[in-house]
mmCIF file of C-alpha atoms in Angstrom:
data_model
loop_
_atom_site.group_PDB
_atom_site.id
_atom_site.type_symbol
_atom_site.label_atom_id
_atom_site.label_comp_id
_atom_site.label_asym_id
_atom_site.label_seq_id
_atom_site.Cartn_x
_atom_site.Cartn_y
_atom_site.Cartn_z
ATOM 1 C CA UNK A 1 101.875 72.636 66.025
ATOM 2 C CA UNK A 2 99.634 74.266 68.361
ATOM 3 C CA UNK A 3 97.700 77.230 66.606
ATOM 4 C CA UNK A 4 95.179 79.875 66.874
ATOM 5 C CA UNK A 5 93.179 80.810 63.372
ATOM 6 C CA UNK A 6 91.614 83.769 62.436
ATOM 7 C CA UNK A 7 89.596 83.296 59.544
ATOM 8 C CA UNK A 8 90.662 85.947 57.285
ATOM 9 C CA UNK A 9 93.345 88.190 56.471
ATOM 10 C CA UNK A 10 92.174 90.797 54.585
ATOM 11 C CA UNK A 11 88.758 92.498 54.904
ATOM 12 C CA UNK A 12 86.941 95.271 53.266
ATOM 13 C CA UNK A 13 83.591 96.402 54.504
ATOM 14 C CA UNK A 14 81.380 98.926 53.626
ATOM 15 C CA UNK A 15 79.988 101.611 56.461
ATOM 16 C CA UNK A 16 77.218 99.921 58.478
ATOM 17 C CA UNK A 17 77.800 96.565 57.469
ATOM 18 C CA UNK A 18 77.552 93.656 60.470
ATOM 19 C CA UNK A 19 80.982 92.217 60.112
ATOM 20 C CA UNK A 20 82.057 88.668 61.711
ATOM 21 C CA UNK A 21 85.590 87.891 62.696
ATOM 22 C CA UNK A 22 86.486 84.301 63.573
ATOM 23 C CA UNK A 23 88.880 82.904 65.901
ATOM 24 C CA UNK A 24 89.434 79.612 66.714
ATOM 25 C CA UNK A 25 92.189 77.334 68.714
ATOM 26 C CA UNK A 26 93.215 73.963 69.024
ATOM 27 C CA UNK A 27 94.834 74.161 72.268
ATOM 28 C CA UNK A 28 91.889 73.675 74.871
ATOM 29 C CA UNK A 29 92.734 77.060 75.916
ATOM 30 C CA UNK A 30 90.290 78.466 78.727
ATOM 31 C CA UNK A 31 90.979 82.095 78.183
ATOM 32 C CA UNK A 32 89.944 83.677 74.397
ATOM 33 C CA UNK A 33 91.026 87.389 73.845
ATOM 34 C CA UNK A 34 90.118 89.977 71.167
ATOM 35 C CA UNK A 35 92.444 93.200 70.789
ATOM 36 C CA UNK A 36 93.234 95.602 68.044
ATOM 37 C CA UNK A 37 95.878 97.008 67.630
ATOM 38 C CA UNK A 38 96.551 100.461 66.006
ATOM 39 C CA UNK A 39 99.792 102.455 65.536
ATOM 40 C CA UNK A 40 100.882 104.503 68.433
ATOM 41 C CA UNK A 41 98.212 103.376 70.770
ATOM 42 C CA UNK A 42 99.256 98.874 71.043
ATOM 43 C CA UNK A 43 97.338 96.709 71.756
ATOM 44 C CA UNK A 44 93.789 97.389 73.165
ATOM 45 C CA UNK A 45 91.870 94.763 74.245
ATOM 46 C CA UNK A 46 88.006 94.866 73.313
ATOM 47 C CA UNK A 47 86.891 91.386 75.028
ATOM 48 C CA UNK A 48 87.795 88.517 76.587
ATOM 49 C CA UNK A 49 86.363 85.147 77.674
ATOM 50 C CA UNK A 50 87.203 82.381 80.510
ATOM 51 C CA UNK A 51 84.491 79.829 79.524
ATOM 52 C CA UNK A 52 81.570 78.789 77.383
ATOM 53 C CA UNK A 53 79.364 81.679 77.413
ATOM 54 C CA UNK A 54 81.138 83.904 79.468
ATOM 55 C CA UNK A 55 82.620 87.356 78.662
ATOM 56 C CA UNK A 56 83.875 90.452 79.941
ATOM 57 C CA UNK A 57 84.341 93.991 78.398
ATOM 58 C CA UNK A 58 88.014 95.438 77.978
ATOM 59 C CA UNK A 59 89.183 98.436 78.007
ATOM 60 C CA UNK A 60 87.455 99.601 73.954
ATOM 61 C CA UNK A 61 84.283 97.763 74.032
ATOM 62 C CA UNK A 62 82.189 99.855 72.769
ATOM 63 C CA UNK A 63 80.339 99.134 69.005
ATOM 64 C CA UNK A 64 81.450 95.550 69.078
ATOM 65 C CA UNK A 65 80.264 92.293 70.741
ATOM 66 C CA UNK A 66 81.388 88.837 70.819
ATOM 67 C CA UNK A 67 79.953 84.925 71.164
ATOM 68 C CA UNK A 68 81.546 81.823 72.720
ATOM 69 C CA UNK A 69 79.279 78.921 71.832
ATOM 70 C CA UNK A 70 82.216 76.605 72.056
ATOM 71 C CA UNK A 71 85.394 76.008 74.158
ATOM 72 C CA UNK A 72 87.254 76.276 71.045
ATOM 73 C CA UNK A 73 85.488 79.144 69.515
ATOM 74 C CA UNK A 74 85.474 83.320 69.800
ATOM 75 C CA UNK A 75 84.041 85.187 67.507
ATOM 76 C CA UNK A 76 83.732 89.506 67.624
ATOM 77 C CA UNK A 77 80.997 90.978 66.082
ATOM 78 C CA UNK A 78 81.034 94.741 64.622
ATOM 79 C CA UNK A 79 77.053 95.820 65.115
ATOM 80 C CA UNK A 80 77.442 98.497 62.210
ATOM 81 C CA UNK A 81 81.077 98.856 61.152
ATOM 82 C CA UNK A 82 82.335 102.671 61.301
ATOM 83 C CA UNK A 83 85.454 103.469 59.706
ATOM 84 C CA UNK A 84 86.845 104.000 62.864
ATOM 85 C CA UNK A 85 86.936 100.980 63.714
ATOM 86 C CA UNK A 86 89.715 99.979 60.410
ATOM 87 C CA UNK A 87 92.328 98.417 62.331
ATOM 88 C CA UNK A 88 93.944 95.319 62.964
ATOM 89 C CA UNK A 89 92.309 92.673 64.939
ATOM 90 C CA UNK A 90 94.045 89.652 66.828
ATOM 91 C CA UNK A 91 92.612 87.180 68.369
ATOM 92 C CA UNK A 92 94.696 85.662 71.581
ATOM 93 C CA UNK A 93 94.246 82.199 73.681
ATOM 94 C CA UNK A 94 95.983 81.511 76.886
ATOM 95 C CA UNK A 95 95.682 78.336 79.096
ATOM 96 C CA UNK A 96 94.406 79.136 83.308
ATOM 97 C CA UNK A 97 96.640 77.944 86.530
ATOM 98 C CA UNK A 98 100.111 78.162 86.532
ATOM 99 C CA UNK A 99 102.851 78.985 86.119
ATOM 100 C CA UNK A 100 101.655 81.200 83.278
ATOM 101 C CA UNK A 101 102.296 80.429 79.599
ATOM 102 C CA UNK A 102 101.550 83.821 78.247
ATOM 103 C CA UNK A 103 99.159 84.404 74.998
ATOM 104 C CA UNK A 104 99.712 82.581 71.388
ATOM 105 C CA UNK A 105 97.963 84.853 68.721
ATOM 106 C CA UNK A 106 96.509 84.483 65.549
ATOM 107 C CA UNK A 107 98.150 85.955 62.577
ATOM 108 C CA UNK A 108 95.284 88.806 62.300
ATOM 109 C CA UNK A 109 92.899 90.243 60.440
ATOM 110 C CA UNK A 110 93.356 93.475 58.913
ATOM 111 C CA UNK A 111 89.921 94.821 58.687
ATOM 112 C CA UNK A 112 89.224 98.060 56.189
ATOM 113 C CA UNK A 113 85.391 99.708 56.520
ATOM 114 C CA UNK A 114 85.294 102.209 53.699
ATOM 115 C CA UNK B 1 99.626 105.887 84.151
ATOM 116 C CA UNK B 2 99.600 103.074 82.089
ATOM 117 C CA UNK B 3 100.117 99.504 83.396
ATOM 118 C CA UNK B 4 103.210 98.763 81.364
ATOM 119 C CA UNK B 5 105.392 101.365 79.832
ATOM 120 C CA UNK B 6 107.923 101.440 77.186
ATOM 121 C CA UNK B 7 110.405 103.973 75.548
ATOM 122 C CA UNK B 8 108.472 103.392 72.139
ATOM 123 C CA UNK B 9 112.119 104.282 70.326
ATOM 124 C CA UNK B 10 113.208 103.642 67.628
ATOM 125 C CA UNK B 11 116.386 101.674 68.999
ATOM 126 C CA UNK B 12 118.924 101.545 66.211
ATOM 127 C CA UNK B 13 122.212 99.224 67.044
ATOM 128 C CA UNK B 14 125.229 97.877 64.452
ATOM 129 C CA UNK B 15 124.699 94.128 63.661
ATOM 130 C CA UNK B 16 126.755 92.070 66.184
ATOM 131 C CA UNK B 17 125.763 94.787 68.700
ATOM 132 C CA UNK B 18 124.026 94.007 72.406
ATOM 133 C CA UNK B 19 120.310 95.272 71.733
ATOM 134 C CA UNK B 20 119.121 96.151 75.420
ATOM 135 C CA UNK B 21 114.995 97.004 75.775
ATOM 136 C CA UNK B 22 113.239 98.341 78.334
ATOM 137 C CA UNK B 23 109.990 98.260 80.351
ATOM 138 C CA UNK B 24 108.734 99.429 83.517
ATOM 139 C CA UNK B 25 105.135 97.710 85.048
ATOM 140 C CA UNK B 26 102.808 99.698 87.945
ATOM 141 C CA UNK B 27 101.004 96.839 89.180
ATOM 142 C CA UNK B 28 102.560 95.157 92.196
ATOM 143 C CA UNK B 29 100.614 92.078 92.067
ATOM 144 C CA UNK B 30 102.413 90.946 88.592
ATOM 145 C CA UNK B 31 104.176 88.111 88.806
ATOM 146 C CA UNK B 32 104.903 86.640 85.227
ATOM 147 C CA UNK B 33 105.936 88.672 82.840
ATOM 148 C CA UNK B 34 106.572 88.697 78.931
ATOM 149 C CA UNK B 35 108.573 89.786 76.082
ATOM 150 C CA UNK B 36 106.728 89.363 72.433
ATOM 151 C CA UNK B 37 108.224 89.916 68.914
ATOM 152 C CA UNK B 38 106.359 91.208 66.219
ATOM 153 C CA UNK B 39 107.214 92.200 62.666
ATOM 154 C CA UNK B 40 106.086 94.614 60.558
ATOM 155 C CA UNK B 41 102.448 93.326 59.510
ATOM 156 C CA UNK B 42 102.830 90.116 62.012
ATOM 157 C CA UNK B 43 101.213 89.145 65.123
ATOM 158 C CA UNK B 44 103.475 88.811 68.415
ATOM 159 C CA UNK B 45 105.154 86.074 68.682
ATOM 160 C CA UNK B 46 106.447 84.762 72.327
ATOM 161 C CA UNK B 47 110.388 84.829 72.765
ATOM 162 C CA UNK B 48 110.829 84.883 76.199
ATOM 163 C CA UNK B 49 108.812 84.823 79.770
ATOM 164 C CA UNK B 50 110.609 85.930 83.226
ATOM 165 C CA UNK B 51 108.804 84.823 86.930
ATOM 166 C CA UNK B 52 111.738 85.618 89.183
ATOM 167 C CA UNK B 53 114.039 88.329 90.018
ATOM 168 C CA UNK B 54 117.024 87.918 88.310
ATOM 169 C CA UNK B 55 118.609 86.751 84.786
ATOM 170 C CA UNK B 56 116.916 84.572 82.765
ATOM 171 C CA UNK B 57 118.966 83.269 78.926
ATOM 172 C CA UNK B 58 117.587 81.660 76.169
ATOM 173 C CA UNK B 59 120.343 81.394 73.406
ATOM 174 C CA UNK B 60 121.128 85.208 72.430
ATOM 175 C CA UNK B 61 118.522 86.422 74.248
ATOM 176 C CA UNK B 62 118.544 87.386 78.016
ATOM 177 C CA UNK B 63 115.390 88.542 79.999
ATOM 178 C CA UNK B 64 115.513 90.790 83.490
ATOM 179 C CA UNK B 65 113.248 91.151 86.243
ATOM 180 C CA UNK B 66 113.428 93.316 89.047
ATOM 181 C CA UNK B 67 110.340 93.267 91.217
ATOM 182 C CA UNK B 68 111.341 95.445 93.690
ATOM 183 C CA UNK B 69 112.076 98.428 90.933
ATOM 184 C CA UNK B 70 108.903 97.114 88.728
ATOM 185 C CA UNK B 71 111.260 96.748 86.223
ATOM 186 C CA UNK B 72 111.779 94.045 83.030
ATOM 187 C CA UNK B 73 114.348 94.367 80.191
ATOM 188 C CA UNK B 74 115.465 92.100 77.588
ATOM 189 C CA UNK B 75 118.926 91.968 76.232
ATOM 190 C CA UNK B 76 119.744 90.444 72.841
ATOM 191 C CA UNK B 77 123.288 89.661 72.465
ATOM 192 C CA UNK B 78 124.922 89.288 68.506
ATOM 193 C CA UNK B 79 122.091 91.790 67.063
ATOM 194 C CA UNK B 80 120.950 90.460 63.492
ATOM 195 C CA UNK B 81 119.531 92.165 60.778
ATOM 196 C CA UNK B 82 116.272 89.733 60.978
ATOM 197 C CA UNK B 83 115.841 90.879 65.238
ATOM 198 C CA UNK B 84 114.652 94.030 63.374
ATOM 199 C CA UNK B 85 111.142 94.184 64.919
ATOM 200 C CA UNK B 86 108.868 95.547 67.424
ATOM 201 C CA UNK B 87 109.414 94.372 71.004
ATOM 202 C CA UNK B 88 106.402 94.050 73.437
ATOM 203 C CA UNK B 89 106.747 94.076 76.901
ATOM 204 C CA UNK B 90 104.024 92.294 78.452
ATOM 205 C CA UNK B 91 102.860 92.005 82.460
ATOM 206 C CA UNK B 92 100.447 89.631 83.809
ATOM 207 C CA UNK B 93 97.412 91.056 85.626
ATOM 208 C CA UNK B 94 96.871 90.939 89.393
ATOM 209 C CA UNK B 95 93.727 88.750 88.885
ATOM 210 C CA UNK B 96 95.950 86.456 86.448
ATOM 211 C CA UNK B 97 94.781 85.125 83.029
ATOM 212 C CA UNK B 98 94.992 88.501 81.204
ATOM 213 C CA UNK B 99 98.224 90.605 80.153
ATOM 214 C CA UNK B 100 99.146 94.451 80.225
ATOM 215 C CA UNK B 101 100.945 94.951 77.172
ATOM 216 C CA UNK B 102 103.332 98.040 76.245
ATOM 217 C CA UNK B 103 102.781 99.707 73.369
ATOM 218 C CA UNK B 104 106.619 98.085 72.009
ATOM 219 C CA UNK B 105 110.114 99.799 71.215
ATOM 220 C CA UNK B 106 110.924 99.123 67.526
ATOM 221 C CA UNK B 107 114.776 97.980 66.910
ATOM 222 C CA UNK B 108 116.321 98.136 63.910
ATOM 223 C CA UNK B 109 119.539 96.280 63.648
ATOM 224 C CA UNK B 110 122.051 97.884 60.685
ATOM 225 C CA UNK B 111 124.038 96.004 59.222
#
């Protein structure tokens, strides 16, 4: 069963803190995407990736940054965590060419900055 | 104007009901196009993708796509209590390799 993991759940983090959020798939997916989503508003996307050490800026990039050191690997980094920026984040992967598969997503992480 | 748009709801329907969903998309150059499930504290899942005008079935559910009207729907036939969720409509970009999503109609079937 093909899968994309996010390695937590559940976060808390303090104001300020440099917070790491893990994504990783076993499908030799080019594409990597990081959105979060917040009621009312979707899904935004904050970054997104084609290859090894590539990236682009979505639509919310601002106060976060990401790393792909490895095909299989995207992680998004919150410099200093704001409470504005408690939300849930998923992480997406999506193969290149067609015809078009469409995104499988990780389950999430809900992310709290108190 | 957003890129894909979405009567955000809520849809109620009677279980055993025809569910019907709607989306409308702005850019031109789409060609595949998406419909995602999520429950409540769930990521999207993927239930069914469309790439040409016309009907497309899988089991009770029944995606649309009219590219002349920019227009995708998704019809689910025998509503259940458990199709209760939030439906995302989702367009591929005119570069490819990266999605417009709506921001979902929520359906709650009654039984």
């Amino acid at each position: 069963d093909v899968k994309v993991t996010q390695s937590s759940r559940y976060l808390v983090k303090r104001t300020g803190e440099k917070v790491f959020l893990e994504c990783v798939q076993d499908m030799d997916h080019e594409n990597m995407f990081w959105y979060r989503q917040d009621p009312g508003l979707g899904l935004r996307l904050i970054y997104f990736s084609y290859d090894v050490k590539m990236k682009e800026k979505g639509d919310i990039p601002e106060g976060y940054s990401v790393s792909r050191e490895k095909k299989e690997r995207f992680s998004l980094i919150l410099e200093s965590a704001s409470t504005n920026q408690t939300s849930m984040y998923l992480c997406a992967s999506s193969s290149q060419g067609a015809p078009i598969y469409g995104y499988t997503f990780g389950s999430g992480t809900r992310l709290t900055v108190v | 104007q957003k890129e894909v748009e979405q009567n955000s709801g809520p849809l109620s329907v009677p279980e055993g009901a025809i569910a019907s969903l709607n989306c409308t998309y702005s850019d031109r150059g789409s060609q595949s196009f998406f419909w995602y499930r999520q429950y409540s504290g769930k990521s999207p899942e993927l239930i069914m993708s469309i790439y040409s005008n016309g009907d497309k079935e899988d089991g009770r559910f029944t995606a649309q796509l009219n590219k002349a009207s920019q227009y995708v729907s998704l019809l689910i036939r025998d509503s259940q209590p458990s199709d209760s969720a939030t439906y995302l409509c989702a367009a591929e970009s005119n570069t490819g390799n990266q999605f417009y999503f709506g921001t979902g109609t929520s359906l709650t079937v009654i039984p």
